[in-house]
């Protein structure tokens, strides 16, 4: 069969990661493909990413395309690649994601099985040469997440209400070419993914998580990195909440805002205390001290997972809460701290 697919990779100042991502893509099994187009969208990198493509000559059915744009964020970069794609099936991956040899054909097969759908797979962390307690914890989170969303899967397809843009494919015919796939007015991580998921829900376009479509994520598995990531996610959720709360499914933000939002009169005493404590720890000095304490424990007792894992969960949760708090202040003028205007 003569399958075709376009792979879009937004990149910004990450030459080493992009090099590895391209190397794995070009090692994909080309059997059954008439065209594999790889579009790298350079989002205003200080050092052009074009030389990375030049160092990886492609042969049929592979074709490399380089696009440059002034820095506008990953949503705009993905849309740029989407608009310039030559094929109907478009796969978005991040520049630090390593695909398997069969991942491209697995995405194509998913669209043949579920036409008109949005398809995504996960991308667990690459195992470091020296296993660390933070890697063990983050790997456990990934395994738990995969197990949870895989429950009740029918023939390998799980109906989902979220998307994961680091390993996600769409059909161009399903989207407005001018508008693209992502809302470029949303600027923070996670916000554009939430907006997309809610828009797909509203338009009754199905989303499927496919467990076997799995790539690898080369992001460092440090607790500091996870804290930074979850702070940004919290901030993005707050931006999405500010924009979409009135049109989202009732359950989309309910639990997150109940646990991490402002203290409400209807909150239980336990929840009020928890929010108050997280608010104190979630200040910038509080986060720094808490993280330093956890890192100290990590250095002193690197094999004590029973102690470290609960501490990891708490310090990550504080950063997530702080991201939501700061996002609500920025986008909704809501202060979640005790005595605030929430």
Coordinates of C-alpha atoms in Angstrom, one line a residue:
X1 CA 0.0 0.0 0.0
X2 CA 1.2 3.5 -0.8
X3 CA 0.8 5.3 2.5
X4 CA 1.7 8.9 3.0
X5 CA 2.3 10.9 6.2
X6 CA 3.7 14.3 7.2
X7 CA 5.6 14.6 10.5
X8 CA 5.7 18.2 12.0
X9 CA 8.4 19.0 14.5
X10 CA 8.4 22.4 16.2
X11 CA 11.9 23.3 17.6
X12 CA 13.5 26.2 19.5
X13 CA 17.1 26.3 20.4
X14 CA 17.5 22.5 20.9
X15 CA 20.0 21.3 18.3
X16 CA 21.1 18.2 20.1
X17 CA 17.5 17.0 20.8
X18 CA 16.4 17.7 17.2
X19 CA 19.4 15.8 15.8
X20 CA 18.3 12.7 17.8
X21 CA 14.7 13.1 16.9
X22 CA 15.5 13.3 13.2
X23 CA 17.9 10.3 13.4
X24 CA 15.2 8.1 14.8
X25 CA 12.6 9.3 12.2
X26 CA 14.9 8.6 9.3
X27 CA 15.4 5.1 10.7
X28 CA 11.7 4.4 10.5
X29 CA 10.5 1.4 8.6
X30 CA 9.5 2.8 5.2
X31 CA 7.7 -0.4 4.1
X32 CA 4.3 0.5 2.6
X33 CA 5.0 4.2 2.4
X34 CA 5.1 6.2 -0.8
X35 CA 5.9 9.4 1.0
X36 CA 7.2 10.4 4.5
X37 CA 7.5 14.1 4.7
X38 CA 9.3 15.6 7.7
X39 CA 8.7 19.3 8.3
X40 CA 10.9 21.0 10.9
X41 CA 9.5 24.4 12.0
X42 CA 12.2 26.5 13.5
X43 CA 10.5 28.8 16.0
X44 CA 13.0 31.6 15.8
X45 CA 16.1 29.7 17.2
X46 CA 19.1 31.9 17.8
X47 CA 21.2 29.4 15.8
X48 CA 19.3 28.2 12.7
X49 CA 18.2 24.6 12.8
X50 CA 18.6 24.2 9.1
X51 CA 22.1 22.8 9.3
X52 CA 20.7 19.9 11.4
X53 CA 18.6 19.0 8.4
X54 CA 21.5 19.5 6.0
X55 CA 23.5 17.0 8.1
X56 CA 20.8 14.3 7.6
X57 CA 20.3 13.8 3.9
X58 CA 17.0 12.0 3.2
X59 CA 16.3 9.4 0.5
X60 CA 12.9 8.3 -0.8
X61 CA 10.3 7.9 0.6
X62 CA 11.7 10.4 3.1
X63 CA 11.7 14.1 2.4
X64 CA 12.9 16.9 4.7
X65 CA 11.4 20.4 4.7
X66 CA 12.7 23.3 6.8
X67 CA 10.5 26.3 7.7
X68 CA 11.6 29.3 9.7
X69 CA 9.3 31.7 11.6
X70 CA 9.8 34.4 14.1
X71 CA 9.4 33.2 17.6
X72 CA 5.7 32.6 18.2
X73 CA 5.4 29.5 20.3
X74 CA 4.8 25.8 19.7
X75 CA 1.1 26.2 18.8
X76 CA 1.9 28.6 15.9
X77 CA 4.8 26.4 14.9
X78 CA 2.7 23.3 14.7
X79 CA 0.0 25.2 12.7
X80 CA 2.7 26.4 10.3
X81 CA 3.8 22.9 9.6
X82 CA 0.2 21.7 9.4
X83 CA -0.6 24.3 6.7
X84 CA 2.5 23.4 4.7
X85 CA 2.0 19.6 4.9
X86 CA 1.7 17.8 1.6
X87 CA -0.2 14.8 3.1
X88 CA -3.5 14.4 4.7
X89 CA -2.3 12.5 7.8
X90 CA -0.2 14.9 9.9
X91 CA 1.8 13.6 12.9
X92 CA 3.0 16.1 15.5
X93 CA 6.0 15.2 17.6
X94 CA 8.2 17.3 19.9
X95 CA 11.8 17.8 19.2
X96 CA 12.9 15.7 22.2
X97 CA 10.7 12.6 21.2
X98 CA 12.3 9.5 19.7
X99 CA 10.0 7.4 17.6
X100 CA 10.1 3.7 17.2
X101 CA 10.7 2.1 13.7
X102 CA 7.0 1.3 13.4
X103 CA 5.4 4.4 14.9
X104 CA 4.6 6.0 11.6
X105 CA 2.8 3.0 10.2
X106 CA 1.0 2.6 13.5
X107 CA -0.4 6.1 13.3
X108 CA -1.5 5.5 9.7
X109 CA -3.2 2.2 10.6
X110 CA -5.0 4.0 13.5
X111 CA -6.5 6.5 11.0
X112 CA -7.5 3.7 8.7
X113 CA -9.3 2.0 11.6
X114 CA -10.8 5.2 13.1
X115 CA -11.1 7.6 10.2
X116 CA -11.9 11.2 11.1
X117 CA -10.4 10.9 14.6
X118 CA -7.5 12.4 16.5
X119 CA -4.9 9.8 17.6
X120 CA -2.3 10.0 20.2
X121 CA 0.2 7.8 22.0
X122 CA 2.3 8.5 25.1
X123 CA 6.1 9.1 25.4
X124 CA 7.6 7.7 28.6
X125 CA 11.1 8.9 29.7
X126 CA 14.3 7.3 28.3
X127 CA 15.9 5.3 31.1
X128 CA 19.1 7.0 32.2
X129 CA 22.4 5.0 32.3
X130 CA 22.4 5.4 36.1
X131 CA 18.9 4.8 37.6
X132 CA 18.0 7.6 40.0
X133 CA 15.1 7.7 42.5
X134 CA 13.5 10.6 40.6
X135 CA 13.5 8.4 37.4
X136 CA 11.9 5.5 39.3
X137 CA 9.2 7.8 40.6
X138 CA 8.5 9.5 37.2
X139 CA 8.5 6.1 35.5
X140 CA 6.0 4.9 38.1
X141 CA 3.7 7.8 37.3
X142 CA 3.9 7.0 33.6
X143 CA 3.1 3.4 34.1
X144 CA 0.2 4.2 36.4
X145 CA -1.1 6.7 33.8
X146 CA -0.9 4.1 31.0
X147 CA -2.6 1.5 33.1
X148 CA -5.4 3.8 34.0
X149 CA -6.2 5.0 30.5
X150 CA -5.9 1.5 29.1
X151 CA -8.6 0.1 31.3
X152 CA -11.5 -1.1 29.1
X153 CA -9.6 -0.6 25.8
X154 CA -11.4 -2.0 22.9
X155 CA -9.1 -3.5 20.2
X156 CA -6.3 -1.2 21.5
X157 CA -8.3 2.0 21.2
X158 CA -9.2 4.1 24.2
X159 CA -11.7 6.9 23.9
X160 CA -10.1 9.9 25.6
X161 CA -11.0 13.5 26.5
X162 CA -7.3 14.8 26.5
X163 CA -4.6 15.0 23.9
X164 CA -0.8 14.7 24.1
X165 CA 0.8 16.8 21.4
X166 CA 4.2 15.2 21.6
X167 CA 2.9 12.2 19.8
X168 CA -0.4 13.1 18.1
X169 CA -1.8 12.7 14.6
X170 CA -4.7 14.3 12.8
X171 CA -6.2 14.4 9.3
X172 CA -6.0 17.7 7.5
X173 CA -9.4 17.2 6.0
X174 CA -11.0 17.3 9.5
X175 CA -9.6 20.8 10.3
X176 CA -9.9 24.3 8.8
X177 CA -6.6 24.8 6.9
X178 CA -6.6 28.5 7.7
X179 CA -7.2 28.2 11.4
X180 CA -5.0 25.2 11.8
X181 CA -5.2 22.7 14.6
X182 CA -4.1 24.7 17.7
X183 CA -5.3 28.1 19.1
X184 CA -2.3 30.3 18.7
X185 CA -3.7 33.0 21.1
X186 CA -3.0 30.6 24.0
X187 CA 0.6 30.9 24.9
X188 CA 1.3 28.6 27.9
X189 CA 2.0 24.8 27.8
X190 CA -1.1 22.7 28.3
X191 CA -3.6 25.5 27.6
X192 CA -3.6 24.9 23.8
X193 CA -3.9 21.2 24.4
X194 CA -6.9 21.6 26.7
X195 CA -8.5 24.0 24.2
X196 CA -8.0 21.5 21.4
X197 CA -9.5 18.7 23.4
X198 CA -12.5 20.8 24.4
X199 CA -13.0 21.9 20.8
X200 CA -12.9 18.4 19.5
X201 CA -15.4 17.4 22.2
X202 CA -17.7 20.2 21.1
X203 CA -17.5 19.2 17.4
X204 CA -17.9 15.5 18.3
X205 CA -14.5 14.6 16.7
X206 CA -13.4 11.5 18.6
X207 CA -10.0 11.3 20.3
X208 CA -8.3 7.9 20.8
X209 CA -5.4 7.0 22.9
X210 CA -3.6 4.0 21.4
X211 CA -1.3 2.3 23.9
X212 CA 0.9 0.6 21.3
X213 CA 1.8 3.9 19.7
X214 CA 4.6 4.7 22.1
X215 CA 7.7 6.9 21.6
X216 CA 10.4 7.9 24.1
X217 CA 10.9 11.2 25.8
X218 CA 14.5 12.4 26.2
X219 CA 13.7 15.1 28.8
X220 CA 15.9 14.8 31.9
X221 CA 14.3 12.8 34.7
X222 CA 15.1 15.1 37.6
X223 CA 12.7 16.2 40.2
X224 CA 13.6 19.9 39.4
X225 CA 12.6 19.4 35.8
X226 CA 9.3 17.8 36.8
X227 CA 8.5 20.6 39.2
X228 CA 9.2 23.2 36.4
X229 CA 7.0 21.3 34.0
X230 CA 4.1 20.9 36.4
X231 CA 4.3 24.6 37.3
X232 CA 3.9 25.5 33.6
X233 CA 1.1 22.9 33.3
X234 CA -0.7 24.5 36.2
X235 CA -0.3 28.0 34.6
X236 CA -1.6 26.7 31.3
X237 CA -4.6 25.1 32.9
X238 CA -5.4 28.5 34.5
X239 CA -5.2 30.2 31.2
X240 CA -7.5 27.6 29.6
X241 CA -9.9 27.9 32.5
X242 CA -10.1 31.6 32.1
X243 CA -10.9 31.2 28.4
X244 CA -12.9 28.0 28.3
X245 CA -14.7 27.3 31.7
X246 CA -18.1 28.3 30.2
X247 CA -17.9 26.0 27.2
X248 CA -15.9 23.0 28.6
X249 CA -17.6 19.8 29.7
X250 CA -18.7 20.2 33.3
X251 CA -16.1 17.7 34.6
X252 CA -13.2 19.2 32.7
X253 CA -12.0 21.7 35.3
X254 CA -14.2 20.7 38.3
X255 CA -11.8 18.6 40.3
X256 CA -8.7 20.6 39.5
X257 CA -10.3 23.9 40.6
X258 CA -11.9 22.3 43.6
X259 CA -8.5 21.0 44.9
X260 CA -6.2 23.8 43.6
X261 CA -8.5 26.8 43.2
X262 CA -9.5 29.5 45.7
X263 CA -10.6 28.5 49.2
X264 CA -14.4 28.3 49.1
X265 CA -17.0 28.5 51.9
X266 CA -18.2 25.0 50.9
X267 CA -14.7 23.5 51.3
X268 CA -14.2 21.0 54.1
X269 CA -11.9 22.0 56.9
X270 CA -9.3 19.5 55.7
X271 CA -9.4 21.0 52.2
X272 CA -9.1 24.6 53.5
X273 CA -6.1 23.6 55.6
X274 CA -4.5 21.8 52.6
X275 CA -5.0 24.9 50.3
X276 CA -3.6 27.2 53.0
X277 CA -0.5 25.1 53.4
X278 CA 0.0 24.7 49.7
X279 CA -0.4 28.5 49.3
X280 CA 2.4 29.1 51.8
X281 CA 4.7 26.5 50.3
X282 CA 3.8 27.6 46.8
X283 CA 5.3 31.0 47.2
X284 CA 8.6 31.4 45.3
X285 CA 10.7 31.2 48.5
X286 CA 8.6 28.4 49.8
X287 CA 9.0 26.3 46.7
X288 CA 12.7 26.8 46.6
X289 CA 13.2 25.8 50.2
X290 CA 10.9 22.8 49.9
X291 CA 12.7 21.6 46.7
X292 CA 16.1 22.0 48.3
X293 CA 14.9 19.9 51.3
X294 CA 13.7 17.2 49.0
X295 CA 17.0 17.2 47.1
X296 CA 18.8 16.9 50.3
X297 CA 16.8 13.8 51.3
X298 CA 17.4 12.4 47.8
X299 CA 21.2 12.8 48.3
X300 CA 21.2 11.3 51.8
X301 CA 18.8 8.4 51.1
X302 CA 18.8 7.7 47.4
X303 CA 17.4 4.1 47.8
X304 CA 14.6 5.0 50.3
X305 CA 11.7 5.2 47.9
X306 CA 9.1 4.8 50.6
X307 CA 10.3 8.2 52.0
X308 CA 11.2 9.9 48.8
X309 CA 8.2 9.1 46.7
X310 CA 5.6 10.8 49.0
X311 CA 8.0 13.8 49.2
X312 CA 8.3 14.0 45.4
X313 CA 4.5 13.9 45.1
X314 CA 4.1 16.8 47.6
X315 CA 6.8 19.0 46.1
X316 CA 5.5 18.5 42.5
X317 CA 1.9 19.1 43.7
X318 CA 3.0 22.4 45.4
X319 CA 4.6 23.6 42.1
X320 CA 1.4 22.6 40.2
X321 CA -0.7 24.5 42.7
X322 CA 1.6 27.5 42.4
X323 CA 1.3 27.5 38.6
X324 CA -2.5 27.5 38.9
X325 CA -2.4 30.2 41.6
X326 CA -0.2 32.4 39.5
X327 CA -2.2 31.7 36.4
X328 CA -5.5 32.6 38.0
X329 CA -4.0 35.8 39.3
X330 CA -2.7 36.6 35.8
X331 CA -5.7 35.6 33.7
X332 CA -8.7 35.8 36.1
X333 CA -7.5 38.3 38.7
X334 CA -8.3 35.6 41.3
X335 CA -6.0 35.3 44.4
X336 CA -6.1 31.7 45.8
X337 CA -4.1 32.6 48.9
X338 CA -5.7 32.9 52.3
X339 CA -7.4 36.2 52.6
X340 CA -7.3 36.7 48.8
X341 CA -10.2 37.7 46.6
X342 CA -11.0 34.1 45.5

